[in-house]
Amino acid sequence: MAAKEKLEAVLNVALRVPSIMLLDVLYRWDVSSFFQQIQRSSLNNNPLFQYKYLALNMHYVGYILSVVLLTLPRQYLVQLYLYFLTALLLYAGHQISRDYVRSELESAYEGPMYLEPLSMNRFTTALIGQLVVCTLCSCVMKTKQIWLFSAHMLPLLARLCLVPLETIVIINKFAMIFTGLEVLYFLGSNLLVPYNLAKSAYRELVQVVEVYGLLALGMSLWNQLVVPVLFMVFWLVLFALQIYSYFSTRDQPASRERLLFLFLTR
């Protein structure tokens, strides 16, 4: 039981560190100087960089999202990370499928795979990778409907049925579109979840303030977020990143005096 509580405490801190990292990046990012550099570069004609006020609004939206992620309850935060992990796995599956289709186009072999050892090896490797991706997605999402994550296996099935390579390219694009529609459907079906969560959190905050006052609310958030440990881990991560960037940009090893100076200044 004690080990479980320690694990939950570690997760509570580790899952909130990226939110503080994002807040730090947004705080250090100078939007005005960024757009001045864009205007002096070749990206000035890009439509994505034509609307400065939109970028400023997105900058503030990033602040809001970071604060929301920082204050989410642990169970919702874990669920959000699992959704993000599933999205990464789906992207990995489509990368495997795209690389397989590209290698088949380069080989230009459309015959049976068992007659060509290289083609059979490519198919076996891609199939194993896709099965691993589908299994992991099913485990992360806690569902037995593994077919929901197997759209990227359609090019492999088409190649097994000796479909022409040009058609396999179209099937691969269809698999990507189908997975994208699945993701959009999932986002649309859970569109009101953040609103309901914010509404319930606001109701609980009002009740706590009415009964115990603002001081009790602040102490509750302080204990829930484990603020001292959270910021200590955040500063340790920043320190490790700065040390890594210092050594990665140097060609010669630093002396003992330089190392001492580096640790003291960081």
XYZ file of N, CA and C in Angstrom:
798
model
N 0.829 -1.211 0.000
C 0.000 0.000 0.000
C 0.862 1.260 0.000
N 1.967 1.222 0.779
C 2.860 2.370 0.818
C 3.541 2.578 -0.533
N 3.899 1.469 -1.192
C 4.530 1.580 -2.514
C 3.566 2.196 -3.521
N 2.298 1.836 -3.435
C 1.302 2.404 -4.336
C 1.153 3.903 -4.109
N 1.158 4.315 -2.856
C 1.042 5.747 -2.562
C 2.257 6.511 -3.053
N 3.445 5.917 -2.922
C 4.656 6.568 -3.423
C 4.622 6.688 -4.943
N 4.143 5.613 -5.599
C 4.033 5.657 -7.059
C 3.053 6.731 -7.506
N 1.929 6.856 -6.817
C 0.962 7.889 -7.153
C 1.538 9.287 -6.935
N 2.330 9.443 -5.865
C 2.956 10.746 -5.612
C 3.965 11.094 -6.702
N 4.742 10.099 -7.138
C 5.709 10.342 -8.210
C 4.991 10.699 -9.498
N 3.909 9.969 -9.828
C 3.139 10.285 -11.030
C 2.514 11.669 -10.944
N 2.037 12.029 -9.767
C 1.406 13.333 -9.592
C 2.378 14.465 -9.903
N 3.657 14.257 -9.585
C 4.661 15.280 -9.870
C 5.130 15.193 -11.321
N 5.446 13.963 -11.774
C 6.035 13.800 -13.106
C 5.082 14.241 -14.213
N 3.775 14.000 -14.045
C 2.819 14.345 -15.090
C 2.542 15.847 -15.171
N 2.904 16.583 -14.126
C 2.648 18.028 -14.133
C 3.872 18.845 -14.545
N 5.038 18.219 -14.583
C 6.248 18.949 -14.968
C 6.163 19.500 -16.397
N 5.655 18.727 -17.409
C 5.547 19.309 -18.761
C 4.699 20.571 -18.820
N 3.691 20.698 -17.962
C 2.871 21.915 -17.958
C 3.695 23.119 -17.529
N 4.535 22.942 -16.508
C 5.391 24.055 -16.073
C 6.445 24.356 -17.131
N 6.955 23.312 -17.789
C 7.918 23.536 -18.867
C 7.289 24.361 -19.987
N 6.039 24.039 -20.330
C 5.351 24.798 -21.371
C 5.096 26.234 -20.940
N 4.740 26.441 -19.676
C 4.562 27.802 -19.175
C 5.873 28.590 -19.242
N 6.968 27.936 -18.915
C 8.275 28.602 -18.976
C 8.637 28.975 -20.415
N 8.360 28.063 -21.362
C 8.643 28.356 -22.772
C 7.789 29.520 -23.264
N 6.505 29.530 -22.909
C 5.630 30.622 -23.328
C 6.048 31.942 -22.700
N 6.527 31.893 -21.461
C 6.957 33.121 -20.790
C 8.216 33.688 -21.435
N 9.127 32.821 -21.858
C 10.379 33.275 -22.461
C 10.224 33.635 -23.936
N 9.142 33.211 -24.563
C 8.965 33.436 -25.997
C 8.490 34.855 -26.244
N 9.271 35.617 -26.975
C 8.913 36.990 -27.345
C 8.245 36.951 -28.717
N 6.929 37.125 -28.729
C 6.176 37.000 -29.971
C 6.542 38.108 -30.946
N 6.745 39.325 -30.442
C 7.045 40.457 -31.333
C 8.365 40.255 -32.062
N 9.405 39.875 -31.314
C 10.703 39.646 -31.959
C 10.644 38.447 -32.904
N 9.816 37.480 -32.553
C 9.661 36.318 -33.432
C 9.095 36.733 -34.781
N 8.069 37.586 -34.777
C 7.480 38.022 -36.042
C 8.405 38.992 -36.785
N 9.232 39.722 -36.076
C 10.209 40.564 -36.764
C 11.236 39.717 -37.513
N 11.646 38.606 -36.905
C 12.557 37.699 -37.592
C 11.883 37.032 -38.787
N 10.595 36.718 -38.632
C 9.860 36.104 -39.741
C 9.762 37.075 -40.921
N 9.538 38.362 -40.626
C 9.421 39.352 -41.695
C 10.726 39.534 -42.451
N 11.839 39.289 -41.791
C 13.131 39.424 -42.457
C 13.588 38.144 -43.146
N 12.812 37.075 -43.002
C 13.193 35.794 -43.588
C 12.307 35.488 -44.788
N 12.546 34.311 -45.367
C 11.776 33.893 -46.539
C 10.386 33.388 -46.181
N 10.097 33.237 -44.890
C 8.785 32.747 -44.465
C 7.745 33.854 -44.370
N 8.126 35.062 -44.769
C 7.204 36.191 -44.641
C 5.966 36.011 -45.507
N 6.103 35.320 -46.643
C 4.974 35.115 -47.547
C 4.117 33.915 -47.169
N 4.517 33.205 -46.137
C 3.735 32.044 -45.711
C 2.443 32.517 -45.049
N 1.269 31.967 -45.461
C 0.001 32.426 -44.857
C -0.091 32.185 -43.362
N 0.667 31.197 -42.853
C 0.600 30.905 -41.424
C 1.161 32.037 -40.574
N 2.016 32.879 -41.143
C 2.661 33.937 -40.387
C 2.140 35.318 -40.773
N 0.986 35.384 -41.425
C 0.441 36.658 -41.840
C -0.443 37.294 -40.765
N -0.893 36.516 -39.819
C -1.866 37.001 -38.839
C -1.199 37.026 -37.467
N -0.628 38.157 -37.134
C 0.100 38.277 -35.880
C -0.836 38.205 -34.682
N -2.002 38.832 -34.792
C -2.919 38.851 -33.659
C -3.459 37.453 -33.358
N -3.606 36.643 -34.400
C -4.016 35.268 -34.165
C -2.957 34.514 -33.362
N -1.696 34.753 -33.693
C -0.617 34.111 -32.942
C -0.586 34.601 -31.495
N -0.853 35.890 -31.293
C -0.899 36.415 -29.931
C -2.020 35.769 -29.129
N -3.186 35.605 -29.768
C -4.290 34.947 -29.077
C -3.961 33.496 -28.766
N -3.304 32.812 -29.714
C -2.896 31.437 -29.453
C -1.869 31.367 -28.331
N -1.071 32.418 -28.213
C -0.098 32.493 -27.122
C -0.811 32.515 -25.776
N -1.867 33.295 -25.671
C -2.637 33.350 -24.431
C -3.425 32.049 -24.199
N -3.908 31.463 -25.283
C -4.594 30.170 -25.158
C -3.632 29.112 -24.623
N -2.366 29.184 -25.054
C -1.367 28.261 -24.529
C -1.182 28.414 -23.031
N -1.214 29.664 -22.536
C -1.144 29.891 -21.093
C -2.317 29.222 -20.374
N -3.509 29.419 -20.928
C -4.705 28.862 -20.286
C -4.655 27.340 -20.259
N -4.281 26.738 -21.391
C -4.202 25.283 -21.452
C -3.147 24.740 -20.495
N -2.027 25.438 -20.367
C -0.974 24.985 -19.455
C -1.451 25.020 -18.004
N -2.150 26.086 -17.646
C -2.667 26.187 -16.275
C -3.720 25.112 -16.023
N -4.571 24.863 -17.023
C -5.584 23.816 -16.869
C -4.933 22.453 -16.685
N -3.922 22.145 -17.496
C -3.222 20.873 -17.350
C -2.504 20.770 -16.010
N -2.013 21.902 -15.516
C -1.310 21.896 -14.237
C -2.244 21.604 -13.070
N -3.476 22.058 -13.169
C -4.413 21.918 -12.049
C -5.410 20.768 -12.218
N -5.291 20.000 -13.293
C -6.211 18.873 -13.468
C -6.012 17.824 -12.376
N -7.063 17.168 -11.947
C -6.896 16.021 -11.042
C -6.075 14.913 -11.694
N -5.417 14.128 -10.866
C -4.470 13.157 -11.391
C -5.130 12.153 -12.320
N -6.335 11.688 -12.001
C -6.959 10.660 -12.838
C -7.273 11.190 -14.237
N -7.699 12.451 -14.338
C -7.956 13.041 -15.652
C -6.647 13.297 -16.398
N -5.607 13.662 -15.660
C -4.314 13.908 -16.288
C -3.731 12.624 -16.864
N -3.860 11.534 -16.118
C -3.386 10.236 -16.617
C -4.150 9.829 -17.865
N -5.457 10.050 -17.853
C -6.276 9.705 -19.016
C -5.892 10.543 -20.231
N -5.586 11.810 -20.015
C -5.182 12.682 -21.120
C -3.858 12.216 -21.721
N -2.915 11.838 -20.874
C -1.634 11.331 -21.372
C -1.816 10.016 -22.121
N -2.737 9.189 -21.689
C -3.000 7.939 -22.400
C -3.577 8.209 -23.784
N -4.444 9.208 -23.893
C -4.966 9.587 -25.210
C -3.833 10.082 -26.105
N -2.944 10.873 -25.536
C -1.813 11.380 -26.315
C -0.898 10.236 -26.752
N -0.694 9.267 -25.865
C 0.131 8.106 -26.221
C -0.514 7.298 -27.334
N -1.844 7.161 -27.299
C -2.552 6.447 -28.367
C -2.391 7.163 -29.703
N -2.469 8.497 -29.678
C -2.266 9.259 -30.918
C -0.858 9.046 -31.469
N 0.134 9.013 -30.604
C 1.503 8.760 -31.053
C 1.646 7.355 -31.633
N 0.980 6.386 -31.029
C 1.045 5.018 -31.548
C 0.385 4.924 -32.920
N -0.758 5.598 -33.096
C -1.411 5.598 -34.405
C -0.520 6.255 -35.456
N 0.145 7.330 -35.066
C 1.067 7.977 -36.005
C 2.223 7.041 -36.356
N 2.738 6.308 -35.359
C 3.806 5.348 -35.626
C 3.330 4.247 -36.570
N 2.077 3.797 -36.386
C 1.535 2.778 -37.272
C 1.450 3.247 -38.716
N 1.022 4.481 -38.908
C 0.941 5.012 -40.271
C 2.322 5.281 -40.854
N 3.291 5.600 -40.006
C 4.655 5.741 -40.504
C 5.200 4.397 -40.986
N 4.903 3.347 -40.244
C 5.323 2.000 -40.664
C 4.668 1.635 -41.992
N 3.374 1.930 -42.110
C 2.660 1.617 -43.341
C 3.194 2.427 -44.519
N 3.464 3.702 -44.293
C 3.972 4.549 -45.373
C 5.362 4.101 -45.827
N 6.222 3.757 -44.857
C 7.558 3.280 -45.216
C 7.493 1.956 -45.979
N 6.539 1.101 -45.587
C 6.399 -0.177 -46.295
C 5.940 0.039 -47.735
N 4.964 0.914 -47.918
C 4.471 1.189 -49.271
C 5.572 1.818 -50.115
N 6.348 2.710 -49.533
C 7.440 3.338 -50.274
C 8.498 2.316 -50.692
N 8.832 1.394 -49.781
C 9.819 0.374 -50.122
C 9.299 -0.574 -51.200
N 8.007 -0.858 -51.180
C 7.433 -1.715 -52.220
C 7.431 -1.001 -53.578
N 7.169 0.289 -53.564
C 7.216 1.034 -54.821
C 8.635 1.086 -55.376
N 9.613 1.206 -54.493
C 10.998 1.232 -54.951
C 11.439 -0.113 -55.518
N 10.951 -1.189 -54.905
C 11.311 -2.524 -55.421
C 10.579 -2.855 -56.723
N 9.351 -2.294 -56.901
C 8.551 -2.500 -58.118
C 8.250 -3.978 -58.366
N 8.158 -4.742 -57.300
C 7.828 -6.170 -57.433
C 6.376 -6.369 -57.016
N 5.555 -6.927 -57.911
C 4.133 -7.102 -57.645
C 3.715 -8.567 -57.579
N 4.668 -9.475 -57.641
C 4.341 -10.896 -57.607
C 4.108 -11.398 -56.199
N 3.923 -12.687 -56.043
C 3.738 -13.279 -54.709
C 4.959 -13.039 -53.827
N 4.713 -12.734 -52.565
C 5.809 -12.360 -51.671
C 6.702 -13.545 -51.331
N 6.127 -14.750 -51.271
C 6.934 -15.900 -50.879
C 7.969 -16.265 -51.946
N 7.846 -15.688 -53.145
C 8.842 -15.928 -54.184
C 9.996 -14.928 -54.127
N 9.844 -13.882 -53.355
C 10.873 -12.854 -53.226
C 11.228 -12.689 -51.742
N 12.394 -13.162 -51.300
C 12.749 -13.119 -49.874
C 12.753 -11.698 -49.297
N 13.266 -10.728 -50.048
C 13.308 -9.354 -49.546
C 11.898 -8.789 -49.332
N 11.012 -9.057 -50.262
C 9.633 -8.609 -50.113
C 8.957 -9.280 -48.920
N 9.249 -10.558 -48.730
C 8.678 -11.271 -47.587
C 9.216 -10.725 -46.267
N 10.476 -10.369 -46.235
C 11.057 -9.791 -45.024
C 10.440 -8.432 -44.706
N 10.248 -7.626 -45.742
C 9.615 -6.317 -45.513
C 8.195 -6.481 -45.000
N 7.454 -7.414 -45.574
C 6.076 -7.637 -45.147
C 6.028 -8.141 -43.707
N 6.902 -9.082 -43.358
C 6.905 -9.633 -42.001
C 7.258 -8.570 -40.969
N 8.259 -7.758 -41.284
C 8.655 -6.693 -40.353
C 7.536 -5.684 -40.154
N 6.901 -5.271 -41.240
C 5.801 -4.309 -41.126
C 4.612 -4.910 -40.393
N 4.322 -6.182 -40.650
C 3.184 -6.830 -39.992
C 3.404 -6.927 -38.485
N 4.613 -7.301 -38.077
C 4.907 -7.395 -36.641
C 4.792 -6.015 -35.983
N 5.329 -4.991 -36.654
C 5.216 -3.647 -36.108
C 3.775 -3.178 -35.981
N 2.952 -3.490 -36.983
C 1.543 -3.077 -36.932
C 0.780 -3.830 -35.845
N 1.069 -5.100 -35.675
C 0.404 -5.873 -34.619
C 0.770 -5.348 -33.234
N 2.033 -4.969 -33.070
C 2.458 -4.396 -31.787
C 1.736 -3.076 -31.538
N 1.632 -2.234 -32.571
C 0.952 -0.944 -32.421
C -0.520 -1.139 -32.076
N -1.195 -2.036 -32.780
C -2.618 -2.285 -32.512
C -2.835 -2.834 -31.108
N -1.968 -3.732 -30.674
C -2.099 -4.317 -29.337
C -1.884 -3.263 -28.256
N -0.881 -2.417 -28.444
C -0.618 -1.369 -27.462
C -1.766 -0.364 -27.404
N -2.307 0.009 -28.558
C -3.448 0.929 -28.577
C -4.652 0.324 -27.863
N -4.894 -0.960 -28.093
C -6.012 -1.627 -27.438
C -5.816 -1.690 -25.931
N -4.577 -1.931 -25.494
C -4.300 -1.992 -24.056
C -4.403 -0.610 -23.408
N -3.891 0.411 -24.092
C -3.921 1.754 -23.523
C -5.350 2.264 -23.405
N -6.167 2.020 -24.442
C -7.549 2.486 -24.432
C -8.501 1.534 -23.702
N -7.968 0.377 -23.255
C -8.749 -0.599 -22.482
C -10.009 -1.029 -23.233
N -9.808 -1.485 -24.449
C -10.909 -1.977 -25.263
C -10.464 -3.222 -26.015
N -11.411 -4.107 -26.289
C -11.134 -5.314 -27.052
C -11.436 -5.138 -28.540
N -11.922 -3.974 -28.922
C -12.229 -3.694 -30.324
C -10.944 -3.241 -31.029
N -10.080 -4.199 -31.272
C -8.766 -3.875 -31.835
C -8.871 -3.375 -33.273
N -9.989 -3.670 -33.938
C -10.149 -3.230 -35.323
C -10.216 -1.704 -35.431
N -10.518 -1.021 -34.317
C -10.565 0.440 -34.359
C -9.198 1.050 -34.642
N -8.131 0.303 -34.339
C -6.782 0.829 -34.500
C -6.004 0.110 -35.603
N -6.695 -0.626 -36.438
C -6.017 -1.452 -37.441
C -6.218 -0.955 -38.876
N -6.630 0.292 -39.045
C -6.827 0.798 -40.415
C -5.520 0.840 -41.186
N -4.400 1.088 -40.477
C -3.117 1.176 -41.169
C -2.602 -0.190 -41.625
N -3.349 -1.279 -41.327
C -2.961 -2.596 -41.811
C -3.575 -2.919 -43.171
N -4.416 -2.024 -43.680
C -5.050 -2.258 -44.977
C -4.045 -2.384 -46.120
N -2.983 -1.550 -46.181
C -2.001 -1.753 -47.265
C -1.338 -3.126 -47.214
N -1.093 -3.643 -46.018
C -0.505 -4.976 -45.905
C -1.472 -6.041 -46.408
N -2.740 -5.887 -46.042
C -3.746 -6.837 -46.519
C -3.887 -6.764 -48.036
N -3.842 -5.558 -48.579
C -3.928 -5.402 -50.030
C -2.725 -6.020 -50.724
N -1.539 -5.858 -50.145
C -0.341 -6.466 -50.744
C -0.414 -7.983 -50.674
N -1.006 -8.507 -49.619
C -1.157 -9.950 -49.489
C -2.105 -10.502 -50.550
N -3.073 -9.682 -50.961
C -4.030 -10.085 -51.996
C -3.553 -9.732 -53.405
N -2.269 -9.364 -53.549
C -1.651 -9.067 -54.843
C -2.329 -7.902 -55.566
N -2.728 -6.901 -54.787
C -3.295 -5.684 -55.374
C -2.158 -4.885 -56.014
N -2.377 -4.250 -57.175
C -1.325 -3.435 -57.796
C -0.794 -2.352 -56.863
N 0.473 -2.011 -57.048
C 1.124 -1.061 -56.143
C 0.487 0.319 -56.197
N 0.037 0.748 -57.369
C -0.620 2.057 -57.470
C -1.895 2.091 -56.636
N -2.604 0.978 -56.607
C -3.829 0.914 -55.803
C -3.506 0.874 -54.316
N -2.383 0.263 -53.944
C -1.983 0.206 -52.534
C -1.701 1.609 -51.997
N -1.148 2.463 -52.853
C -0.921 3.854 -52.443
C -2.246 4.532 -52.103
N -3.268 4.308 -52.933
C -4.589 4.889 -52.669
C -5.188 4.307 -51.391
N -5.005 3.005 -51.185
C -5.518 2.366 -49.967
C -4.840 2.928 -48.727
N -3.544 3.206 -48.838
C -2.824 3.787 -47.701
C -3.367 5.173 -47.358
N -3.664 5.985 -48.372
C -4.252 7.297 -48.126
C -5.642 7.174 -47.503
N -6.416 6.181 -47.981
C -7.738 5.963 -47.399
C -7.626 5.571 -45.924
N -6.625 4.747 -45.594
C -6.432 4.348 -44.199
C -6.108 5.556 -43.327
N -5.305 6.471 -43.845
C -4.982 7.680 -43.097
C -6.220 8.544 -42.887
N -7.025 8.689 -43.922
C -8.241 9.492 -43.808
C -9.223 8.841 -42.836
N -9.339 7.527 -42.892
C -10.257 6.825 -41.995
C -9.845 7.002 -40.531
N -8.547 6.888 -40.253
C -8.073 7.080 -38.886
C -8.294 8.521 -38.437
N -8.069 9.481 -39.339
C -8.331 10.865 -39.005
C -9.796 11.115 -38.674
N -10.702 10.472 -39.416
C -12.131 10.606 -39.113
C -12.475 9.980 -37.765
N -11.817 8.871 -37.446
C -12.035 8.264 -36.125
C -11.608 9.211 -35.007
N -10.462 9.858 -35.193
C -9.979 10.796 -34.181
C -10.928 11.983 -34.054
N -11.403 12.504 -35.194
C -12.354 13.617 -35.153
C -13.659 13.222 -34.479
N -14.125 12.004 -34.733
C -15.348 11.538 -34.083
C -15.161 11.436 -32.571
N -13.997 10.941 -32.157
C -13.722 10.832 -30.726
C -13.664 12.211 -30.075
N -13.003 13.165 -30.750
C -12.937 14.514 -30.206
C -14.318 15.168 -30.161
N -15.122 14.929 -31.209
C -16.463 15.507 -31.227
C -17.369 14.924 -30.164
N -17.247 13.621 -29.917
C -18.088 12.986 -28.905
C -17.695 13.400 -27.493
N -16.447 13.866 -27.306
C -15.997 14.307 -25.985
C -15.794 15.821 -25.939
N -16.492 16.527 -26.805
C -16.288 17.971 -26.901
C -16.743 18.696 -25.639
N -17.801 18.210 -24.995
C -18.338 18.874 -23.815
C -17.691 18.406 -22.519
N -16.778 17.469 -22.599
C -16.138 16.965 -21.376
C -15.333 18.058 -20.676
N -14.488 18.847 -21.390
C -13.773 19.924 -20.680
C -14.717 20.947 -20.044
N -15.820 21.258 -20.738
C -16.768 22.212 -20.171
C -17.412 21.665 -18.895
N -17.844 20.407 -18.941
C -18.453 19.812 -17.754
C -17.464 19.697 -16.607
N -16.204 19.370 -16.943
C -15.182 19.270 -15.911
C -14.908 20.626 -15.279
N -14.815 21.669 -16.109
C -14.587 23.012 -15.577
C -15.781 23.478 -14.748
N -16.969 23.119 -15.186
C -18.172 23.509 -14.443
C -18.211 22.856 -13.071
N -17.918 21.555 -13.011
C -17.909 20.862 -11.719
C -16.785 21.365 -10.828
N -15.611 21.669 -11.427
C -14.501 22.197 -10.627
C -14.846 23.567 -10.061
N -15.498 24.412 -10.859
C -15.900 25.731 -10.375
C -16.922 25.614 -9.242
N -17.842 24.664 -9.366
C -18.838 24.457 -8.318
C -18.169 24.010 -7.012
N -17.202 23.115 -7.121
C -16.498 22.662 -5.921
C -15.679 23.790 -5.292
N -15.048 24.617 -6.136
C -14.270 25.730 -5.604
C -15.153 26.729 -4.864
N -16.305 27.012 -5.429
C -17.229 27.939 -4.765
C -17.682 27.379 -3.419
N -17.986 26.092 -3.361
C -18.399 25.479 -2.101
C -17.288 25.518 -1.062
N -16.057 25.246 -1.491
C -14.935 25.282 -0.541
C -14.704 26.689 -0.021
N -14.788 27.698 -0.915
C -14.580 29.079 -0.494
C -15.681 29.521 0.465
N -16.916 29.131 0.198
C -18.028 29.533 1.070
C -17.929 28.903 2.450
N -17.445 27.668 2.514
C -17.412 26.957 3.798
C -16.119 27.234 4.559
N -14.973 27.154 3.885
C -13.685 27.223 4.577
C -12.899 28.497 4.293
N -13.177 29.203 3.182
C -12.456 30.417 2.871
C -11.341 30.204 1.861
N -10.747 31.320 1.425
C -9.710 31.265 0.406
C -8.423 30.624 0.904
N -8.116 30.807 2.191
C -6.879 30.231 2.728
C -6.908 28.707 2.673
N -8.043 28.122 3.017
C -8.167 26.661 2.942
C -8.081 26.169 1.507
N -8.651 26.943 0.572
C -8.555 26.570 -0.835
C -7.102 26.600 -1.315
N -6.370 27.655 -0.933
C -4.963 27.724 -1.313
C -4.142 26.592 -0.722
N -4.391 26.251 0.531
C -3.665 25.142 1.158
C -4.009 23.815 0.496
N -5.276 23.651 0.098
C -5.680 22.421 -0.576
C -4.978 22.263 -1.924
N -4.941 23.355 -2.705
C -4.240 23.300 -3.988
C -2.744 23.091 -3.793
N -2.173 23.711 -2.754
C -0.747 23.539 -2.453
C -0.423 22.077 -2.174
N -1.272 21.413 -1.386
C -1.033 20.009 -1.060
C -1.325 19.084 -2.240
N -2.346 19.430 -3.020
C -2.699 18.585 -4.158
C -1.630 18.618 -5.235
N -1.084 19.802 -5.494
C -0.081 19.947 -6.555
C 1.339 19.652 -6.083
N 1.532 19.511 -4.781
C 2.863 19.261 -4.212
C 3.847 20.292 -4.781
N 3.549 21.549 -4.545
C 4.256 22.650 -5.200
C 5.762 22.643 -4.944
N 6.258 22.475 -3.697
C 7.728 22.493 -3.525
C 8.443 21.402 -4.315
N 7.935 20.181 -4.258
C 8.566 19.075 -4.986
C 8.439 19.288 -6.490
N 7.297 19.802 -6.923
C 7.071 20.028 -8.350
C 8.071 21.025 -8.929
N 8.271 22.149 -8.233
C 9.217 23.138 -8.730
C 10.666 22.665 -8.582
N 10.952 21.855 -7.579
C 12.303 21.315 -7.453
C 12.624 20.406 -8.638
N 11.683 19.550 -9.010
C 11.896 18.684 -10.172
C 12.010 19.507 -11.443
N 11.190 20.551 -11.554
C 11.245 21.430 -12.731
C 12.609 22.092 -12.853
N 13.149 22.613 -11.748
C 14.452 23.269 -11.803
C 15.568 22.261 -12.057
N 15.435 21.057 -11.539
C 16.441 20.033 -11.810
C 16.450 19.649 -13.292
N 15.269 19.573 -13.889
C 15.189 19.264 -15.323
C 15.822 20.381 -16.142
N 15.524 21.636 -15.792
C 16.137 22.766 -16.497
C 17.652 22.755 -16.333
N 18.111 22.461 -15.128
C 19.547 22.414 -14.877
C 20.209 21.324 -15.712
N 19.571 20.135 -15.768
C 20.126 19.043 -16.563
C 20.158 19.404 -18.050
N 19.116 20.075 -18.539
C 19.094 20.484 -19.947
C 20.185 21.505 -20.258
N 20.420 22.437 -19.353
C 21.462 23.429 -19.584
C 22.849 22.791 -19.553
N 23.054 21.855 -18.635
C 24.333 21.145 -18.586
C 24.547 20.361 -19.883
N 23.496 19.701 -20.350
C 23.614 18.926 -21.593
C 23.901 19.842 -22.778
N 23.197 20.972 -22.870
C 23.437 21.888 -23.987
C 24.840 22.485 -23.922
N 25.366 22.694 -22.709
C 26.715 23.248 -22.570
C 27.753 22.264 -23.092
N 27.649 20.997 -22.691
C 28.639 20.006 -23.105
C 28.462 19.591 -24.564
N 27.241 19.638 -25.067
C 27.020 19.228 -26.455
C 27.528 20.263 -27.451
N 27.703 21.501 -27.024
C 28.194 22.552 -27.925
C 29.688 22.809 -27.788
N 30.368 22.042 -26.938
C 31.803 22.222 -26.729
C 32.558 21.086 -27.401
N 33.673 21.450 -28.040
C 34.527 20.458 -28.691
C 35.566 19.888 -27.745
N 36.000 20.688 -26.750
C 37.024 20.251 -25.823
C 36.429 20.025 -24.450
N 36.938 19.050 -23.689
C 36.413 18.813 -22.339
C 36.744 19.968 -21.406
N 35.829 20.277 -20.526
C 36.018 21.405 -19.607
C 36.900 20.987 -18.438
N 37.666 21.948 -17.920
C 38.515 21.683 -16.770
C 37.683 21.670 -15.499
N 38.357 21.327 -14.374
C 37.638 21.258 -13.102
C 37.144 22.637 -12.678
N 37.963 23.677 -12.914
C 37.535 25.017 -12.545
C 36.339 25.463 -13.385
N 36.372 25.147 -14.655
C 35.243 25.516 -15.514
C 33.970 24.768 -15.101
N 34.109 23.496 -14.723
C 32.943 22.742 -14.252
C 32.373 23.348 -12.988
N 33.233 23.742 -12.045
C 32.757 24.362 -10.821
C 32.042 25.675 -11.114
N 32.621 26.477 -12.022
C 31.988 27.727 -12.402
C 30.636 27.488 -13.068
N 30.585 26.433 -13.892
C 29.337 26.114 -14.582
C 28.245 25.743 -13.585
N 28.564 24.895 -12.612
C 27.567 24.473 -11.636
C 27.109 25.652 -10.770
N 28.023 26.541 -10.436
C 27.642 27.665 -9.599
C 26.786 28.675 -10.364
N 27.088 28.902 -11.624
C 26.314 29.889 -12.388
C 24.973 29.352 -12.827
N 24.835 28.040 -12.969
C 23.545 27.492 -13.369
C 22.574 27.434 -12.203
